[in-house]
PDB file of C-alpha atoms in Angstrom:
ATOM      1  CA  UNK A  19      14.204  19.304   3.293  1.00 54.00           C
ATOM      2  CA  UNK A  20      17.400  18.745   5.646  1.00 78.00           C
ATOM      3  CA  UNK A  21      16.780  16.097   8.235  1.00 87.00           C
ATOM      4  CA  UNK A  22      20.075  17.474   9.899  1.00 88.00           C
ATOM      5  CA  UNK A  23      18.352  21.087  10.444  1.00 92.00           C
ATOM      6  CA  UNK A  24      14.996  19.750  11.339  1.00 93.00           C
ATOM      7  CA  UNK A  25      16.563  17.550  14.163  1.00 92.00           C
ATOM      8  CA  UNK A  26      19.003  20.388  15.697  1.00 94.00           C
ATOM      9  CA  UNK A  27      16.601  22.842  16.052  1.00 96.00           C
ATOM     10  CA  UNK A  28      14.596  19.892  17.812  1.00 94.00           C
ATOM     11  CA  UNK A  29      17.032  18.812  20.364  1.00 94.00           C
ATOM     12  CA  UNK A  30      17.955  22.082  21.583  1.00 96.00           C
ATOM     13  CA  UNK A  31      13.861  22.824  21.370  1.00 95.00           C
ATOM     14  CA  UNK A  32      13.527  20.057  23.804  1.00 93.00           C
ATOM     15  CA  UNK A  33      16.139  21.093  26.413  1.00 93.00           C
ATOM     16  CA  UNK A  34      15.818  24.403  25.996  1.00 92.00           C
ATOM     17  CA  UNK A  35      19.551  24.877  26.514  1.00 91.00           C
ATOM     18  CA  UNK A  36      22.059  22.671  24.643  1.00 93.00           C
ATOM     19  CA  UNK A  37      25.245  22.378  23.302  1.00 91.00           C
ATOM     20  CA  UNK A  38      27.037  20.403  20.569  1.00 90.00           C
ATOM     21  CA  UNK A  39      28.144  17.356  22.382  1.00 89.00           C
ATOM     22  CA  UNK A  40      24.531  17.054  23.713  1.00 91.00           C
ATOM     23  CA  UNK A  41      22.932  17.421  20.529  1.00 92.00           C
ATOM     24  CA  UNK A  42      25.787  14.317  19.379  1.00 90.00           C
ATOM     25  CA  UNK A  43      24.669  12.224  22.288  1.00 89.00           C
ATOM     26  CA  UNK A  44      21.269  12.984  22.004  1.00 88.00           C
ATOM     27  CA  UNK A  45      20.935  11.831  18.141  1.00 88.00           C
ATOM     28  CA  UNK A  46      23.513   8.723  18.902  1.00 84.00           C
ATOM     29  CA  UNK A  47      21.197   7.410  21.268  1.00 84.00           C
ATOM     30  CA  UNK A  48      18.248   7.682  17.967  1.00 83.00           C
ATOM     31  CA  UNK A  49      20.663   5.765  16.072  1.00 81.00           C
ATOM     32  CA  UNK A  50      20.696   8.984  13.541  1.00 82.00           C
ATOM     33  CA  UNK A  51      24.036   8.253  11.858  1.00 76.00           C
ATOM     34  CA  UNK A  52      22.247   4.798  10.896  1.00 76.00           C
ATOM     35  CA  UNK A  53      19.364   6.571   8.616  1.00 77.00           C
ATOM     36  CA  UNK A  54      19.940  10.265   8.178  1.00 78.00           C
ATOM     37  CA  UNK A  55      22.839  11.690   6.530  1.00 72.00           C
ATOM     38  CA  UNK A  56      24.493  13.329   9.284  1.00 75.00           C
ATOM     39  CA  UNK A  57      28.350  13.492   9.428  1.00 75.00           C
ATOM     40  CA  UNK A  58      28.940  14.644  13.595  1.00 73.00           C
ATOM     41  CA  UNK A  59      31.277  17.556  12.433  1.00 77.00           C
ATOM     42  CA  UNK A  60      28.485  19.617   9.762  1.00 80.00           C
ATOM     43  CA  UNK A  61      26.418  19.518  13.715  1.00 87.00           C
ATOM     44  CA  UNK A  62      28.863  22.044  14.923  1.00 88.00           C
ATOM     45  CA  UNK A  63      28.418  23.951  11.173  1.00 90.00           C
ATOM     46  CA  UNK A  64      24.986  23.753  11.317  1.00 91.00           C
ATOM     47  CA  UNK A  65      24.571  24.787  15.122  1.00 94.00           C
ATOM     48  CA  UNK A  66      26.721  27.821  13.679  1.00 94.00           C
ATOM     49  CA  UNK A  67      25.147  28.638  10.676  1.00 95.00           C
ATOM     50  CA  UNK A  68      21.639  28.587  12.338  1.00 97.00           C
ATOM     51  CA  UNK A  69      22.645  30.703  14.647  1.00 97.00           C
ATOM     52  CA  UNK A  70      23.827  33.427  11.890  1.00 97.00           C
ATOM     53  CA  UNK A  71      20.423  33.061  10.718  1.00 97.00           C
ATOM     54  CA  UNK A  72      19.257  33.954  13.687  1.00 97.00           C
ATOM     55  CA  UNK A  73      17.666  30.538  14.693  1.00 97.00           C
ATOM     56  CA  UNK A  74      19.703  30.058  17.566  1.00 97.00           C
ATOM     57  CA  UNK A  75      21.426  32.150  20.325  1.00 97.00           C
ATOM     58  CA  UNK A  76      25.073  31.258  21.026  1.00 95.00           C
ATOM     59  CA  UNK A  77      26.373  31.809  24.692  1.00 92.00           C
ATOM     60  CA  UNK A  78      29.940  31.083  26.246  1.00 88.00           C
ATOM     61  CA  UNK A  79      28.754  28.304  28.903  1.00 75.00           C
ATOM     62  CA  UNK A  80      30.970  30.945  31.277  1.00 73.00           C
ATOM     63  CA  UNK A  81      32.549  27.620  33.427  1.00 74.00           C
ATOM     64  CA  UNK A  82      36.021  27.803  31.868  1.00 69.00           C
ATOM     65  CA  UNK A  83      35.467  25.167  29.102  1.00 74.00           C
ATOM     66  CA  UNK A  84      35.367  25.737  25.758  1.00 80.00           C
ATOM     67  CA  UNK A  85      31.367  24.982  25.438  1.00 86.00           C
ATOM     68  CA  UNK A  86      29.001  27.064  23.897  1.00 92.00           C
ATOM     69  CA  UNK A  87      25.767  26.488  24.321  1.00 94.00           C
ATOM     70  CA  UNK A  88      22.195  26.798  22.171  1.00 96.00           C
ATOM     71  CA  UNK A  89      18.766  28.056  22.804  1.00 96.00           C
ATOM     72  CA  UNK A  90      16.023  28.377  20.280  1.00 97.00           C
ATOM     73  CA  UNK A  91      14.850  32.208  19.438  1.00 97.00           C
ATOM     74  CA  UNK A  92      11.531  32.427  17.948  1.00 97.00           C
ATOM     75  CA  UNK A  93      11.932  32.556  14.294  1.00 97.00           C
ATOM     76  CA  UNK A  94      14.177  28.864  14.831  1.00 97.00           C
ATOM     77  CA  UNK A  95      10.442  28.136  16.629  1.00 96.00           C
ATOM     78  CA  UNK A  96       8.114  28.978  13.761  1.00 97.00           C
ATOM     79  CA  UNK A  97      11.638  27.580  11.355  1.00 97.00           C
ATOM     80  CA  UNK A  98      11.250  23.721  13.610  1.00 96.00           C
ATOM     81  CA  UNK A  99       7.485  23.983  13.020  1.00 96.00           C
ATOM     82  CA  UNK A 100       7.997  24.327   9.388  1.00 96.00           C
ATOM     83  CA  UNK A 101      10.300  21.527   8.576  1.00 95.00           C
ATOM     84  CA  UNK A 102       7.686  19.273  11.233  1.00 96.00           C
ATOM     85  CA  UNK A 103       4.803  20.131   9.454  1.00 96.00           C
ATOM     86  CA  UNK A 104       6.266  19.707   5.747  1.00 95.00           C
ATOM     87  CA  UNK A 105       8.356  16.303   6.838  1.00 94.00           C
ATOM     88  CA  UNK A 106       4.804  14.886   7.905  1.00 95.00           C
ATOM     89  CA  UNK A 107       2.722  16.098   4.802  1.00 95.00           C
ATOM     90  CA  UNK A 108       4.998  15.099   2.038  1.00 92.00           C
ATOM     91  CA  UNK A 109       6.524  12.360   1.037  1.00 90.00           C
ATOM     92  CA  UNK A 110      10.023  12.000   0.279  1.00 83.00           C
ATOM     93  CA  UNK A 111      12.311   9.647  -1.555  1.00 74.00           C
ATOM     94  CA  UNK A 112      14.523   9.567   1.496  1.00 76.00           C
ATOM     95  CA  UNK A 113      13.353   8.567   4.546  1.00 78.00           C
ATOM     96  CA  UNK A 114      15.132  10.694   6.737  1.00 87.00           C
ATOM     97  CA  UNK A 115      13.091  13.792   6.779  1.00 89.00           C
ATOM     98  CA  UNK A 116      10.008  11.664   8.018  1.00 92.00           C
ATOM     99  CA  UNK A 117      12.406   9.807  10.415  1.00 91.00           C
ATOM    100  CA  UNK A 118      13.248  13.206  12.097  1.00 92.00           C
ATOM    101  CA  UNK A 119       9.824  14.224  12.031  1.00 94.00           C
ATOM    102  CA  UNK A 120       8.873  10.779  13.826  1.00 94.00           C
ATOM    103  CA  UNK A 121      10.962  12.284  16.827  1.00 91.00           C
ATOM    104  CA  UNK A 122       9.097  15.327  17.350  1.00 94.00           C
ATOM    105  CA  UNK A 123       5.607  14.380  15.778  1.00 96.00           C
ATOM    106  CA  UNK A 124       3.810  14.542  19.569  1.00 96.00           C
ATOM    107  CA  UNK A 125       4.950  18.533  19.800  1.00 95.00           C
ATOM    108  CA  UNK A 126       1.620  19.500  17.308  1.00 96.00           C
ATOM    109  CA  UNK A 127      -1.726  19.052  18.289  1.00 97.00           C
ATOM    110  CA  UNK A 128      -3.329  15.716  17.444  1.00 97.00           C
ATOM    111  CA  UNK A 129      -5.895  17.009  15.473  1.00 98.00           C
ATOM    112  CA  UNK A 130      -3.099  18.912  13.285  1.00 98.00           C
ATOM    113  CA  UNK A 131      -1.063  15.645  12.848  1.00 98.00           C
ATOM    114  CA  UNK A 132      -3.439  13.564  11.890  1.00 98.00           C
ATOM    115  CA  UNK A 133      -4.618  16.366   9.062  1.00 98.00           C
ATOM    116  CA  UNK A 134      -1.000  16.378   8.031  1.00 98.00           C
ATOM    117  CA  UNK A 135      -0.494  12.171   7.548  1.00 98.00           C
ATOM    118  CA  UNK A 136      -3.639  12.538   5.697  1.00 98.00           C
ATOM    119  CA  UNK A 137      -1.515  15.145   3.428  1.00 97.00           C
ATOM    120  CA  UNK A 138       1.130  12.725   3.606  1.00 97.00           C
ATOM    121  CA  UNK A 139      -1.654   9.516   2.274  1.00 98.00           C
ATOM    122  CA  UNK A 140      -3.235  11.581  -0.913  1.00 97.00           C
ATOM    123  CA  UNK A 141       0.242  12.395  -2.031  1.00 96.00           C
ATOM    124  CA  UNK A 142       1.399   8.905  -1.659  1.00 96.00           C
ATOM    125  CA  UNK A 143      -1.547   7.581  -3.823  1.00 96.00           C
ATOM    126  CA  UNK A 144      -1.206  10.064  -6.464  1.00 95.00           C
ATOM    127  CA  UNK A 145       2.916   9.217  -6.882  1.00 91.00           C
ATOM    128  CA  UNK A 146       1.098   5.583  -6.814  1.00 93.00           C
ATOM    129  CA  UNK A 147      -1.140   5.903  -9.478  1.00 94.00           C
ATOM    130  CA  UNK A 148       1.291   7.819 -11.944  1.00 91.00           C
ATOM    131  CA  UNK A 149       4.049   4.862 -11.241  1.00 87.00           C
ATOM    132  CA  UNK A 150       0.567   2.159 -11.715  1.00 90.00           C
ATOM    133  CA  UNK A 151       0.305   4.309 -14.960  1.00 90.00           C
ATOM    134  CA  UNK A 152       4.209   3.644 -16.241  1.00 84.00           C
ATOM    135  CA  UNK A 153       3.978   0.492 -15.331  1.00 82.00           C
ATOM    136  CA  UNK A 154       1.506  -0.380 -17.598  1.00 85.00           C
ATOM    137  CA  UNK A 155       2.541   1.573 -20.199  1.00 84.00           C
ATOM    138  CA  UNK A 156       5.932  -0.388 -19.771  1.00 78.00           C
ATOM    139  CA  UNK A 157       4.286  -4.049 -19.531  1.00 79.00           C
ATOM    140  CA  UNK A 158       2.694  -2.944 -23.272  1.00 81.00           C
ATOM    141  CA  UNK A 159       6.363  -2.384 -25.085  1.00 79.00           C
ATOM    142  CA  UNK A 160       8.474  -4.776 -22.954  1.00 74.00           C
ATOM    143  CA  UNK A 161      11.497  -4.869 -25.926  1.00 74.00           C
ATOM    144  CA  UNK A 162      11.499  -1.206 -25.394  1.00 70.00           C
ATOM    145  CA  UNK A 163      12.255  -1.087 -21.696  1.00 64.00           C
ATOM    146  CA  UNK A 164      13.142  -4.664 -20.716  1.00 74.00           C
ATOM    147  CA  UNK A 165      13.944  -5.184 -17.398  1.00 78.00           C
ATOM    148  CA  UNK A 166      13.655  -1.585 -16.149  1.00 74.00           C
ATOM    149  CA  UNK A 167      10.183  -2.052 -15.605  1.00 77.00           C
ATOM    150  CA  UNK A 168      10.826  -3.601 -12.452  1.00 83.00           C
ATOM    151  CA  UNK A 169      11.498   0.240 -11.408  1.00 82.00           C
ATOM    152  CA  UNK A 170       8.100   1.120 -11.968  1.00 82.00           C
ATOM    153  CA  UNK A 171       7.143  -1.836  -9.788  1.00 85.00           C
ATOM    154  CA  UNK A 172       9.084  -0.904  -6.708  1.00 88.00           C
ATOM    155  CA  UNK A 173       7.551   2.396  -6.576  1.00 88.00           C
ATOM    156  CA  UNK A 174       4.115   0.960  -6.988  1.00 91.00           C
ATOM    157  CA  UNK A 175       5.044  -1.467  -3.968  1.00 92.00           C
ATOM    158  CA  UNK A 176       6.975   1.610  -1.893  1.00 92.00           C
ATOM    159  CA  UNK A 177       4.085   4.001  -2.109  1.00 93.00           C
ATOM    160  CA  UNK A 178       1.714   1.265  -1.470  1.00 95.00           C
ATOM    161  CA  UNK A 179       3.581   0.224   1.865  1.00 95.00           C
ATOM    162  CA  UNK A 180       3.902   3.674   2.879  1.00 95.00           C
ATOM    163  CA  UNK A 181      -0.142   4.334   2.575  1.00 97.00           C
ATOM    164  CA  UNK A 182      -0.835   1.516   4.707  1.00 98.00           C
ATOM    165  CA  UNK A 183       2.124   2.525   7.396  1.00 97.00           C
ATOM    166  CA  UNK A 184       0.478   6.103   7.488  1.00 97.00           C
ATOM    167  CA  UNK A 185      -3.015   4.990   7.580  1.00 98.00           C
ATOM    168  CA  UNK A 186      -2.080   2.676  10.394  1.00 98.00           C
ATOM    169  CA  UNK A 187      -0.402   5.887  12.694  1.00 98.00           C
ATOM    170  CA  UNK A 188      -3.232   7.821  11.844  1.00 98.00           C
ATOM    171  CA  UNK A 189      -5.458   4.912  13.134  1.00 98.00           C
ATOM    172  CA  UNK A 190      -3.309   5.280  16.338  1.00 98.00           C
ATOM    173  CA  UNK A 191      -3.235   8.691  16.553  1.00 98.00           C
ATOM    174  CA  UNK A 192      -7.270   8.523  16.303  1.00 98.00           C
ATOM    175  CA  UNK A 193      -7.457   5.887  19.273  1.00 97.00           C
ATOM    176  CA  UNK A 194      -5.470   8.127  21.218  1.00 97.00           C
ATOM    177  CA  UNK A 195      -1.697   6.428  21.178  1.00 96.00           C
ATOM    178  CA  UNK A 196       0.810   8.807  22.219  1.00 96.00           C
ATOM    179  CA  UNK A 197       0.331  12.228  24.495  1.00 96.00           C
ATOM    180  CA  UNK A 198       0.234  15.100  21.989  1.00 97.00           C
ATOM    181  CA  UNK A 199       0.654  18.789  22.650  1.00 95.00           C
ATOM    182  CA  UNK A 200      -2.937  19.324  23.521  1.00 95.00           C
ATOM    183  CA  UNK A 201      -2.850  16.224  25.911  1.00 95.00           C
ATOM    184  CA  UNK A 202       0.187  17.977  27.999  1.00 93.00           C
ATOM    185  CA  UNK A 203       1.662  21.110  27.103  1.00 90.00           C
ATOM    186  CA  UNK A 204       5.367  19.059  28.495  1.00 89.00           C
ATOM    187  CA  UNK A 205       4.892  16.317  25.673  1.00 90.00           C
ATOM    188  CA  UNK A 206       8.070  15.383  24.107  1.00 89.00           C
ATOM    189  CA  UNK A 207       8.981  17.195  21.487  1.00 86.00           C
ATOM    190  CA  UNK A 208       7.417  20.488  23.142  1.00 87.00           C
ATOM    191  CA  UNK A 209      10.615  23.180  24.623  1.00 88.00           C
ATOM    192  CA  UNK A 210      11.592  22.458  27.454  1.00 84.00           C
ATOM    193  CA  UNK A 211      10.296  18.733  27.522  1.00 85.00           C
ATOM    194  CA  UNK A 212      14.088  16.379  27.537  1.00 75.00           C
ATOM    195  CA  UNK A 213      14.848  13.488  26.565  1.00 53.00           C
ATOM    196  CA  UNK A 214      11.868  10.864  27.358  1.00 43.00           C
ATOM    197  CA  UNK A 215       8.337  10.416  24.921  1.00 41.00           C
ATOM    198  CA  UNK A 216       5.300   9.315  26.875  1.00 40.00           C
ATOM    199  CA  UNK A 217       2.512   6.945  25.601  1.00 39.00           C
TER     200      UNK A 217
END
């Protein structure tokens, strides 16, 4: 799944209108460049090639600079809801497709959310309990594999942290942290909603 498309539909979701250098800023202030792969120049690409897909709509700002600027059309709607929904529910090797989904989580309903990090929890366990399963099988011929086995062991250990971090939002999420699209049809992530989450 690409982080980088997941995220620009988002931002320009969020201010309904937006251009490249906002979508820069507005990523530079999430520290993106720190955990997603996202060189600043494939932004303009992909703000381009989205909007060949017909994702996006591309108007000259029309105030004598050289700006062009975004909005979402429907299919990059049900396209942003997509990626979301998928980011939530499946685990990845790379964090960055559930980093960008962190950023946009509170535009679905609670309800659907929480359903999704539940997704997210039986898929962990099962990529658990096939790593458990080399493990073993490793620990029972250790001149075979030698010190390789310590692979199996960091999966064991990721998949076990990231259970008990998804557990623990969905524990949140079931207290009622965070406003959510059915709390206030302006929560972040939701067009039109800028820059600032709300607890």
């Amino acid at each position: 799944m690409s982080a980088t498309r997941l995220m620009v539909l988002g931002v320009v979701r969020i201010h309904g209108t937006a251009h490249g250098y906002l979508v820069q800023n507005e990523l530079l202030a999430w520290n993106a460049h720190e955990w997603a792969n996202i060189k600043w120049g494939s932004l303009y690409h992909a703000l381009k090639q989205m909007t060949k897909q017909g994702l996006l709509t591309a108007q000259d700002a029309g105030d004598g600079s050289w700006r062009v600027d975004y909005t979402i059309t429907p299919a990059g709607d049900v396209e942003f809801l997509r990626l979301l929904r998928s980011a939530l529910a499946h685990p990845e090797h790379r964090p960055d497709a559930l980093a960008a989904a962190l950023g946009f989580f509170t535009a679905l309903p609670r309800a659907e959310v929480i359903e999704l990090l539940r997704s997210r929890v039986a898929a962990l366990e099962s990529e658990r309990d096939v790593k458990a399963k080399q493990s073993r099988q490793a620990a029972e011929r250790p001149s075979q594999v030698g010190h390789i086995s310590e692979l199996f062991g960091l999966w064991v250990h990721a998949a076990d942290s990231g259970i008990a971090w998804t557990r623990s939002l969905i524990d949140r999420l079931e207290r009622g942290d965070w406003t959510m699209a059915d709390d206030d049809p302006h929560a972040f992530g939701t067009p039109g909603s800028g820059r600032r989450g709300t607890t």
